[in-house]
């Protein structure tokens, strides 16, 4: 028997005893089935793998992988005794007589689904994979293959485990780009010559008010919303209804159109498809998707040249950069367009509050992790944080060790950098964009991460608190001059790019003329001139009033002109500033504003502190807009009207942009009777800790809410007391509270019938219960609601608004859907560039070309 792999122990046994030894453990050994995730390439708690010195242990029951440091924890927690130990050896080839290398092979078969070590030359080294069963707690080892001695079930289980595919491929169903088939309708698609032209922005579903998840029908140019379950971002299914009515099969998702293609769906074929003629089909509606592509004659080279310059400057190309090693200087592998994740996570784990919350609490998090730690957010955050900060995966090469390894003819692999496969698979699970292999917006991923941190915070410690701040919004009616003050939570300060404030306008005009001349003469383009925008101009644009679309003045009881101004009601511990560089051009081409904004190292925004209602200001009346009731309330149009009234999608999206789960936002707006985002926000704060907070809204019928929800709103123990959210809906239409309650009671809490009852009973009837009893019951309901809404205020770490820059994330490329991200962080007094696996001391940090900036508060 071979030497035990753990603890240096020895375990010998006769060959005939192998089968008998395994008999007590046979009930715990499983054969992997279709759908089982087999983690044979990465430890659930660390980045140990079969390439590591201690190899990897895979549980023969759960198929979870564990490094040598963590295998004992799993054994103690589960009592599982049988594991498969996997190890890959890198063997130096033996030189032949002619000087060439001859292979020295014990087992030439590579049966592990691993990438080879790129640091080793294939001419000098070869790989050998080794597998054996290990039985705990005595660490007995059984070499594989061992068909003659092992029971048949064990042999089948071992073969199935070794042949299992990577679990990450199974968890990535949205990466269907390479498997898409051309639609059968693409070649023969008929497009109506109806004069429809689609603008580059401002889209809205033609059958409802949704402005998200919109699809352009390629036959008639209709812009309609998709279904919620298809894209995950909400919809009423009007695009599908249009297909069923008209039979027009193909639609393209607005917002996904780039020079490289677009997301196309075939309603007839019921799947995403390729449209080889997509450029022609989009041009029919005035969309030129190929505007920025390089043509065969090279005339569009000028569109690429400026971006090459950007890539060189941001990545500090042409400068010899010194590699950095040790704790906090660990690189992350790019899994294929995952650089946005790498840049955000490197920045997050440079912040002490996140280090303490996850790495500081690592023993407790690991000890109390669920049986499947790969599906636990806090475990995977702690694992990633430890991988980046421990220095275990960032060690400089030592010459003496290399010489010793060559003498022993066996290479001890030195892992530099980590591969966040397990982290990405978990954190993006169920998200339509992050679960794909497409490039994503780092800002959107940051908000997605903060949402997950919020939902998985344990106890009172929530590291995302350091980014949270309150925004005071002052809305003023331009005609009556009356104002309304509201507050909302945010995590990012978004600064517009004030192009009109460029300090080198003459140079820009001259450059554009030279560029056009060079293009016409087929010459090389001139050297790029980038617009220089003062940071003060961006800050000024942020603080200026903005027009409010469709503003309804409660003072005038009519639509009017309105302006909104934003100020900080609190300043966060860490301020995240986004430069809004991405937009759509008039020609429908998504583009990035190639500008230089000289960001300050010290930022003072104390002058943006909110002041609240000022002397002499008069508040707008707190009156909701009137509800226009159709002439025929009993017809189908009225039912459709009520159905559309249920949820105000604009309020939902306003809350979702703050980082709250979409379904929670829908429930908040619904249960507060569409009273606006401010009221719904209070509901969210009061219900954030509930286990079903992010679960979909459960409505049994048009006017009925499930009993669990009603109970959560204070209806427990109140005989025939209508749910509070229905009362709020009727009150929002302008009726008195007692009328709303009476109508709902009279119609068994059916909202539609209650409205009809109100219109048919203009005079309120006498109450059938004593007035005192009704008042007591209503007070109970209100007390419950107030207790819930006032139970927890937003956690705010307010302080002075003076900050110091410590990091920034930069983007290279033409849009957020393509290109590359890197981040620069200031550590130990110097700037460091993190470019996926490459971590180096920065010589010229391009602070003027960043996309997202991170500032820390300077203590007063």
CSV table of N, CA and C in Angstrom, one decimal, residues 348 351-354 356 446 450 454 462-469 491 571-576 795-797 803 855 857:
chain,number,residue,atom,x,y,z
A,348,UNK,N,-13.0,45.8,-4.0
A,348,UNK,CA,-13.8,45.5,-2.8
A,348,UNK,C,-12.9,45.0,-1.7
A,351,UNK,N,-10.7,47.1,0.8
A,351,UNK,CA,-11.4,47.9,1.8
A,351,UNK,C,-11.4,47.2,3.1
A,352,UNK,N,-10.9,47.8,4.2
A,352,UNK,CA,-10.8,47.0,5.5
A,352,UNK,C,-12.1,46.5,6.0
A,353,UNK,N,-13.3,47.1,5.8
A,353,UNK,CA,-14.5,46.6,6.3
A,353,UNK,C,-14.9,45.3,5.7
A,354,UNK,N,-14.6,45.1,4.4
A,354,UNK,CA,-14.9,43.9,3.7
A,354,UNK,C,-13.9,42.8,4.1
A,356,UNK,N,-12.5,42.6,7.1
A,356,UNK,CA,-12.9,42.1,8.4
A,356,UNK,C,-14.1,41.2,8.3
A,446,UNK,N,-21.2,45.9,-9.7
A,446,UNK,CA,-21.0,46.4,-8.3
A,446,UNK,C,-22.3,46.5,-7.6
A,450,UNK,N,-23.5,44.5,-4.2
A,450,UNK,CA,-24.0,45.1,-3.0
A,450,UNK,C,-25.4,44.6,-2.6
A,454,UNK,N,-26.1,42.8,1.0
A,454,UNK,CA,-27.2,43.2,1.9
A,454,UNK,C,-28.0,42.0,2.3
A,462,UNK,N,-22.6,44.7,8.4
A,462,UNK,CA,-22.9,44.7,7.0
A,462,UNK,C,-21.9,45.6,6.3
A,463,UNK,N,-20.9,45.0,5.6
A,463,UNK,CA,-19.9,45.9,5.0
A,463,UNK,C,-20.4,46.8,4.0
A,464,UNK,N,-21.5,46.5,3.3
A,464,UNK,CA,-22.0,47.4,2.3
A,464,UNK,C,-22.5,48.8,2.9
A,465,UNK,N,-22.6,48.9,4.2
A,465,UNK,CA,-23.0,50.1,4.8
A,465,UNK,C,-22.0,51.2,4.5
A,466,UNK,N,-20.8,50.9,4.2
A,466,UNK,CA,-19.7,51.9,4.0
A,466,UNK,C,-20.0,52.7,2.7
A,467,UNK,N,-20.8,52.1,1.8
A,467,UNK,CA,-21.1,52.8,0.5
A,467,UNK,C,-22.4,53.5,0.5
A,468,UNK,N,-23.3,53.2,1.5
A,468,UNK,CA,-24.7,53.7,1.4
A,468,UNK,C,-24.8,55.1,1.9
A,469,UNK,N,-25.6,55.9,1.2
A,469,UNK,CA,-25.8,57.3,1.6
A,469,UNK,C,-27.2,57.7,1.2
A,491,UNK,N,-25.9,54.2,-3.7
A,491,UNK,CA,-24.5,53.7,-3.5
A,491,UNK,C,-23.5,54.3,-4.4
A,571,UNK,N,-23.2,61.7,3.9
A,571,UNK,CA,-22.0,61.4,3.2
A,571,UNK,C,-21.5,60.0,3.6
A,572,UNK,N,-21.2,59.1,2.6
A,572,UNK,CA,-20.8,57.7,3.0
A,572,UNK,C,-19.3,57.7,3.5
A,573,UNK,N,-19.0,56.5,4.1
A,573,UNK,CA,-17.6,56.3,4.5
A,573,UNK,C,-16.7,56.2,3.3
A,574,UNK,N,-17.2,55.5,2.2
A,574,UNK,CA,-16.5,55.4,1.0
A,574,UNK,C,-17.4,55.9,-0.1
A,575,UNK,N,-16.9,56.8,-0.9
A,575,UNK,CA,-17.7,57.4,-2.0
A,575,UNK,C,-17.3,56.8,-3.3
A,576,UNK,N,-18.3,56.2,-4.0
A,576,UNK,CA,-18.0,55.7,-5.4
A,576,UNK,C,-18.6,56.7,-6.4
A,795,UNK,N,-29.3,52.1,7.3
A,795,UNK,CA,-28.1,52.2,8.0
A,795,UNK,C,-27.1,53.1,7.3
A,796,UNK,N,-26.9,54.3,7.9
A,796,UNK,CA,-26.1,55.3,7.3
A,796,UNK,C,-24.9,55.6,8.2
A,797,UNK,N,-23.7,55.7,7.5
A,797,UNK,CA,-22.5,56.1,8.2
A,797,UNK,C,-22.1,57.6,7.8
A,803,UNK,N,-12.7,63.6,0.9
A,803,UNK,CA,-12.3,62.2,0.6
A,803,UNK,C,-10.9,62.2,-0.1
A,855,UNK,N,-13.2,56.6,-3.4
A,855,UNK,CA,-12.7,57.6,-2.5
A,855,UNK,C,-13.0,57.1,-1.0
A,857,UNK,N,-13.1,58.4,3.1
A,857,UNK,CA,-13.3,59.6,3.9
A,857,UNK,C,-12.0,59.9,4.6
